[in-house]
Amino acid sequence: MAVASGGALEGLKVIDLSRVLGGPYCGQMLADHGADVIKIEPPQGDETRTWGPPFDDEGISAYFAGINRNKRTIALDLSKPEGREVLLKLLETADVLIDNFKTGTMEKWGIGYHDVLAAKFPRLVHARVSGFGADGPLGGFPGYDAMVQASAGLVSVNGSPEGGQVRIGVPVVDLSTGMNATIGIMMALYERNRSGKGQFVDATLYDSAIALHQPHAPNYFMAGLKPKLVGNSHASLVPYSNFPTKTRNIVVGAGNDGQFRKLTQMLGKPELADDPRFKTNKERVAHRAELEAELRALLKDRDANELSQELMKGGVPSAAVLEVSDVMEAPHTKHRGMVWEKDGWRNVGNPVKLSRTPPKVRTKPKKFGTDTRAVLQEAGYSAAEIDSLVTAGIALTEIKK
């Protein structure tokens, strides 16, 4: 049986059929907060198991390890009717099903939500993560983070006039879709308390990417404005940019006239705040190039780490531009509990903090098929039946080559 976790979602059972990033990230969010998440992989395994190096001593890739902690791990061949029968058996006691198959796959297998699962398991919440949804002009097309960044306009607003358009350097579309799926699941579960019925949660990369267009979409709808590439600067707020210093770059932002006046005083040139070109944000935006040139000259001989602390203490938003290695070892990162460790494994912690039932790491990411036998036994299968399923290649305990 699953071990009691004490988390906010203890007692919630989730079947996670998803692979790669968006779906598994959703499952991990639920698992961190105590849900019993059973990850079901195909015979060849989640493809991110091979996305390396690096790999740990057990052969688990860092990419897979980043989004699959706290889950029990089994493997089924759902392309075979016998595998789907096992899945249906597991769903008898499940609250949530997550999948990110190409749209239409579950329906082709005869286990679509609207056709079968909703009637068979009326309390089930079924969340699907997909690229573009099942219908519409792009419906059914596969979705990958970089391609959706492009098709949803995110690449067009990221970059500099000198270097051109650039993909955002983290898979923000995949991750935000996983978060949106998590939010949708929790909403559906809350509504289930009233109606007693589950429902389908439709989370797409395309929708999630479009929802990130702040402030570009409002600017377009209000004034027909087309975003311009501004590099490290902000389109609507000046100064709000990345500047070089003698040590590392520093980001400095002044969100209002008061903060700008403080900034000029702390940099030793208070007269800039009274310059007609820079007195209000509207003027500062119009004279962005001149103001940023002034700031570059004032910042070039300073130490980014020291200055950022000085500015923050003085009420001016600022930060030295740190490397990933700096951030993961930073005292505040550790203070916030954002590095989790378990049996030699380390990774980023969960950002959602609850006061009475905090998230925690219970198990590190597991090898393929680790829990196949235990989960099937818990579902009521005998040892002989499990052996038969393993022998037939329906249930797996090691990757099928």
XYZ file of C-alpha atoms in Angstrom:
401
model
C 0.000 0.000 0.000
C 1.036 3.617 -0.540
C 2.785 5.153 2.453
C 0.870 7.957 4.182
C 2.462 11.271 3.307
C 0.756 13.836 5.490
C 0.538 16.202 2.510
C -2.474 18.288 1.522
C -3.400 15.737 -1.152
C -2.940 12.602 0.941
C -5.567 10.070 -0.095
C -5.739 11.324 -3.679
C -4.842 8.646 -6.225
C -3.467 9.737 -9.581
C -2.696 7.614 -12.624
C -0.071 9.426 -14.688
C 0.279 8.158 -18.268
C 2.289 11.164 -19.412
C 5.845 11.397 -20.636
C 8.440 14.082 -21.373
C 7.736 17.342 -19.477
C 4.328 19.057 -19.177
C 2.324 16.064 -17.950
C 5.030 14.642 -15.659
C 5.548 18.099 -14.135
C 1.833 18.221 -13.330
C 2.030 14.746 -11.750
C 5.054 15.740 -9.702
C 3.294 18.854 -8.380
C 0.486 16.629 -7.103
C 2.885 14.000 -5.761
C 4.959 16.569 -3.846
C 1.822 17.507 -1.946
C 1.006 13.957 -0.940
C -0.993 12.427 -3.781
C -0.274 8.781 -4.578
C 0.902 9.199 -8.167
C 1.408 6.005 -10.160
C 3.439 6.739 -13.271
C 2.678 4.256 -16.053
C 5.357 4.120 -18.748
C 5.247 2.393 -22.139
C 7.474 -0.634 -22.825
C 10.276 1.560 -24.169
C 10.086 3.875 -21.147
C 9.575 7.611 -20.906
C 11.872 8.964 -23.611
C 13.432 11.462 -21.212
C 15.133 8.521 -19.509
C 17.554 8.660 -22.460
C 17.920 12.464 -22.561
C 21.461 12.814 -21.321
C 24.165 12.967 -20.238
C 24.298 13.395 -17.348
C 23.045 10.128 -15.836
C 23.269 8.992 -12.218
C 24.749 5.724 -10.960
C 21.465 3.917 -11.689
C 21.354 5.176 -15.268
C 18.575 7.720 -14.604
C 18.975 10.910 -16.626
C 19.015 14.289 -14.918
C 16.170 15.415 -17.186
C 13.910 12.534 -16.083
C 14.955 12.962 -12.456
C 13.884 16.603 -12.448
C 10.169 15.864 -12.971
C 9.473 12.355 -11.679
C 10.169 12.256 -7.941
C 7.627 11.042 -5.374
C 5.930 8.740 -7.908
C 5.483 5.001 -7.969
C 6.678 3.680 -11.291
C 5.173 0.853 -13.320
C 5.074 -0.090 -17.005
C 2.226 -1.341 -19.187
C 1.820 -1.941 -22.884
C -1.383 0.002 -23.481
C -1.312 -0.752 -27.188
C -2.543 -4.245 -26.270
C -6.088 -4.889 -24.989
C -4.724 -6.746 -21.971
C -2.697 -3.684 -20.968
C -5.751 -1.471 -21.220
C -7.672 -3.928 -19.027
C -5.044 -3.455 -16.328
C -5.325 0.319 -16.674
C -9.099 0.152 -16.248
C -8.600 -1.963 -13.137
C -6.304 0.695 -11.680
C -8.777 3.448 -12.541
C -11.441 1.808 -10.375
C -9.820 3.401 -7.323
C -8.307 6.492 -8.965
C -9.363 10.120 -8.643
C -7.297 11.596 -11.465
C -5.940 10.434 -14.821
C -3.238 12.430 -16.631
C -2.208 11.755 -20.210
C -0.362 13.574 -22.958
C -0.802 11.141 -25.811
C -1.386 12.540 -29.258
C -5.047 13.552 -29.303
C -7.262 10.701 -30.436
C -5.002 7.954 -29.080
C -7.145 7.112 -26.061
C -10.261 7.171 -28.250
C -8.597 4.877 -30.780
C -7.881 2.445 -27.953
C -11.513 2.519 -26.878
C -10.861 4.322 -23.588
C -11.639 7.939 -24.449
C -13.007 10.088 -21.652
C -16.237 11.227 -23.258
C -16.980 7.878 -24.924
C -16.048 5.472 -22.118
C -14.323 6.741 -18.996
C -16.882 9.376 -17.954
C -19.629 6.753 -17.810
C -17.485 3.994 -16.351
C -15.836 6.205 -13.704
C -18.164 9.182 -13.148
C -15.989 10.712 -10.397
C -12.794 10.577 -12.455
C -11.021 13.807 -13.385
C -9.169 13.248 -16.656
C -6.535 15.864 -17.542
C -4.981 15.901 -20.991
C -1.887 17.893 -21.875
C -1.586 18.403 -25.632
C -0.026 20.761 -28.113
C -3.077 22.367 -29.669
C -6.121 20.432 -28.491
C -8.142 17.882 -30.419
C -9.858 20.122 -32.972
C -9.594 23.449 -34.762
C -7.146 24.398 -37.551
C -4.148 23.105 -35.561
C -6.006 20.396 -33.635
C -4.214 17.100 -33.344
C -0.796 18.426 -34.287
C 2.042 17.422 -31.948
C 3.259 20.142 -29.613
C 6.843 20.848 -28.617
C 7.885 23.779 -26.462
C 10.113 25.577 -28.978
C 7.631 25.176 -31.830
C 4.747 26.481 -29.726
C 6.889 29.374 -28.505
C 7.221 30.222 -32.194
C 3.624 29.647 -33.300
C 2.140 31.447 -30.278
C 4.322 34.533 -30.681
C 6.663 34.176 -27.721
C 9.804 33.966 -29.848
C 8.775 37.146 -31.674
C 8.914 39.217 -28.465
C 12.120 37.737 -27.073
C 15.554 38.879 -28.226
C 17.360 42.059 -29.155
C 17.483 44.339 -32.212
C 21.102 43.314 -32.722
C 20.728 39.569 -32.268
C 17.196 39.043 -33.520
C 14.438 36.830 -32.171
C 15.425 34.128 -29.647
C 13.674 31.186 -28.036
C 13.153 31.619 -24.297
C 15.930 29.636 -22.617
C 13.738 27.483 -20.343
C 10.788 25.336 -21.521
C 8.345 27.894 -20.161
C 5.447 26.665 -22.305
C 5.739 23.045 -21.166
C 6.126 24.064 -17.531
C 3.269 26.563 -17.557
C 1.018 23.986 -19.221
C 1.875 21.507 -16.472
C 0.997 24.153 -13.898
C -2.267 24.976 -15.679
C -3.158 21.289 -15.771
C -2.514 21.104 -12.023
C -4.739 24.129 -11.406
C -7.451 22.641 -13.623
C -7.327 19.326 -11.772
C -7.682 21.037 -8.414
C -10.602 23.115 -9.695
C -12.321 20.000 -11.016
C -11.790 18.170 -7.726
C -13.199 21.110 -5.786
C -16.276 21.190 -8.024
C -16.623 17.420 -7.594
C -17.276 18.048 -3.903
C -20.537 19.724 -4.934
C -21.635 17.693 -7.940
C -20.091 14.311 -7.206
C -18.933 14.202 -10.807
C -15.542 14.371 -12.447
C -14.801 16.165 -15.715
C -12.272 16.580 -18.500
C -9.426 19.087 -18.101
C -8.076 20.336 -21.428
C -4.622 21.943 -21.030
C -2.755 22.857 -24.208
C 0.669 24.302 -24.836
C -0.814 26.750 -27.327
C -3.344 28.208 -24.882
C -0.752 28.398 -22.110
C 1.702 30.240 -24.365
C -0.901 32.775 -25.486
C -1.903 33.377 -21.867
C 1.680 34.464 -21.129
C 1.450 37.518 -23.417
C 1.469 40.184 -20.729
C 1.680 43.090 -21.558
C 1.929 42.466 -25.296
C -1.646 41.262 -25.833
C -3.234 44.111 -23.801
C -1.085 46.621 -25.712
C -2.258 45.139 -28.991
C -5.934 45.044 -28.036
C -5.937 48.592 -26.644
C -3.792 50.388 -29.190
C -2.872 47.943 -31.959
C 0.744 48.076 -30.852
C 3.192 45.548 -32.270
C 5.911 44.571 -29.758
C 9.463 45.571 -30.599
C 12.550 43.644 -29.589
C 14.117 45.488 -26.668
C 16.657 42.913 -25.501
C 17.127 43.087 -21.750
C 15.014 46.231 -21.482
C 11.307 46.519 -20.691
C 8.944 47.718 -23.407
C 6.834 49.868 -21.071
C 9.132 50.708 -18.153
C 12.467 52.555 -18.094
C 14.901 51.958 -16.506
C 14.341 48.227 -16.299
C 17.282 46.495 -17.902
C 20.480 44.500 -17.673
C 23.715 46.490 -17.395
C 27.393 45.429 -17.337
C 29.563 46.098 -14.294
C 33.202 45.305 -13.581
C 32.236 41.884 -12.134
C 29.006 40.560 -13.639
C 25.868 42.058 -15.122
C 23.226 43.664 -12.951
C 19.506 44.133 -13.541
C 18.150 47.434 -12.292
C 14.490 48.440 -12.362
C 12.708 51.587 -11.227
C 8.966 50.986 -11.256
C 7.988 54.537 -10.379
C 9.391 58.064 -10.206
C 10.276 57.706 -6.531
C 12.395 54.649 -7.143
C 14.095 56.378 -10.073
C 14.997 59.344 -7.892
C 16.450 56.987 -5.258
C 18.454 55.226 -7.960
C 20.008 58.448 -9.253
C 20.896 59.512 -5.722
C 22.506 56.172 -4.879
C 24.497 56.227 -8.113
C 25.784 59.737 -7.360
C 23.992 61.638 -10.101
C 20.719 62.951 -8.598
C 20.320 65.587 -11.302
C 19.154 62.886 -13.711
C 15.830 62.729 -11.855
C 15.185 66.400 -12.676
C 16.259 66.168 -16.311
C 13.155 66.955 -18.437
C 13.915 63.872 -20.550
C 13.691 61.569 -17.542
C 11.215 63.136 -15.062
C 8.384 60.631 -15.698
C 8.249 57.113 -17.061
C 6.602 58.382 -20.247
C 9.614 60.643 -20.917
C 12.049 57.932 -19.886
C 10.513 55.487 -22.377
C 10.791 58.123 -25.108
C 14.452 58.716 -24.230
C 15.392 55.129 -23.368
C 18.701 55.120 -25.261
C 19.996 58.313 -23.621
C 19.068 57.184 -20.093
C 20.483 53.699 -20.497
C 23.726 55.198 -21.769
C 23.916 57.354 -18.640
C 23.312 54.326 -16.421
C 25.892 52.182 -18.215
C 28.514 54.823 -17.521
C 27.555 54.963 -13.843
C 27.507 51.196 -13.399
C 30.508 49.985 -15.398
C 33.031 50.290 -12.541
C 30.801 48.964 -9.760
C 30.635 45.459 -8.250
C 27.320 43.835 -9.192
C 26.899 41.741 -6.033
C 27.635 44.599 -3.641
C 25.652 47.182 -5.587
C 22.560 44.996 -5.963
C 22.405 44.520 -2.199
C 22.940 48.243 -1.626
C 20.180 49.195 -4.071
C 17.722 46.652 -2.673
C 18.282 47.904 0.864
C 17.726 51.424 -0.443
C 14.386 50.524 -2.003
C 15.445 50.105 -5.629
C 14.712 46.705 -7.232
C 17.962 45.150 -8.380
C 19.750 41.829 -8.779
C 23.134 40.598 -9.881
C 22.831 38.210 -12.826
C 23.721 34.851 -11.282
C 24.612 31.578 -12.955
C 22.525 28.453 -12.275
C 25.320 27.044 -10.093
C 25.342 30.254 -8.042
C 21.588 30.121 -7.531
C 21.445 26.478 -6.452
C 24.075 27.099 -3.762
C 22.749 30.513 -2.689
C 21.830 30.888 1.005
C 18.338 32.187 0.228
C 17.635 29.256 -2.103
C 18.429 26.908 0.769
C 16.511 29.060 3.248
C 13.410 28.799 1.037
C 13.755 25.018 0.871
C 14.167 25.084 -2.892
C 16.829 22.380 -3.004
C 15.592 18.938 -2.014
C 17.856 15.992 -1.214
C 17.123 12.277 -0.869
C 19.570 9.378 -0.826
C 22.231 11.242 -2.778
C 19.736 12.839 -5.186
C 19.400 16.630 -5.304
C 17.004 18.752 -7.292
C 14.805 21.815 -7.283
C 12.106 21.778 -4.611
C 8.412 22.613 -4.869
C 7.520 26.320 -5.029
C 4.033 25.957 -3.507
C 4.383 26.281 0.268
C 1.519 25.362 2.614
C 1.832 26.170 6.308
C 0.303 23.034 7.869
C 0.870 20.486 5.120
C 4.061 21.454 3.313
C 5.317 19.579 0.260
C 8.231 17.231 0.743
C 10.370 14.641 -0.984
C 9.459 11.074 -0.051
C 11.118 9.096 -2.829
C 13.702 10.045 -5.395
C 13.011 9.246 -9.084
C 12.962 5.508 -9.668
C 14.270 3.045 -12.195
C 11.901 1.780 -14.855
C 9.226 -0.632 -13.618
C 10.343 -0.533 -9.978
C 6.818 -0.746 -8.559
C 5.073 -2.798 -11.251
C 4.585 -5.911 -9.156
C 3.655 -4.060 -5.959
C 1.048 -1.866 -7.646
C -0.553 -4.801 -9.458
C -0.650 -6.821 -6.252
C -2.311 -3.879 -4.498
C -4.903 -3.788 -7.310
C -5.850 -7.392 -6.560
C -3.735 -9.388 -8.993
C -2.272 -12.634 -7.705
C 1.412 -13.465 -7.994
C 0.632 -15.953 -10.750
C -1.431 -13.395 -12.674
C 1.349 -10.842 -12.384
C 3.904 -13.377 -13.613
C 1.658 -14.094 -16.576
C 1.340 -10.407 -17.432
C 5.101 -9.932 -17.186
C 5.826 -13.013 -19.293
C 3.390 -11.800 -21.963
C 5.025 -8.370 -22.075
C 1.851 -6.636 -20.883
C 3.312 -5.497 -17.575
C 7.046 -4.777 -17.521
C 9.745 -4.589 -14.913
C 12.568 -3.670 -17.281
C 12.709 -1.718 -20.501
C 11.712 -3.722 -23.550
C 14.490 -3.460 -26.106
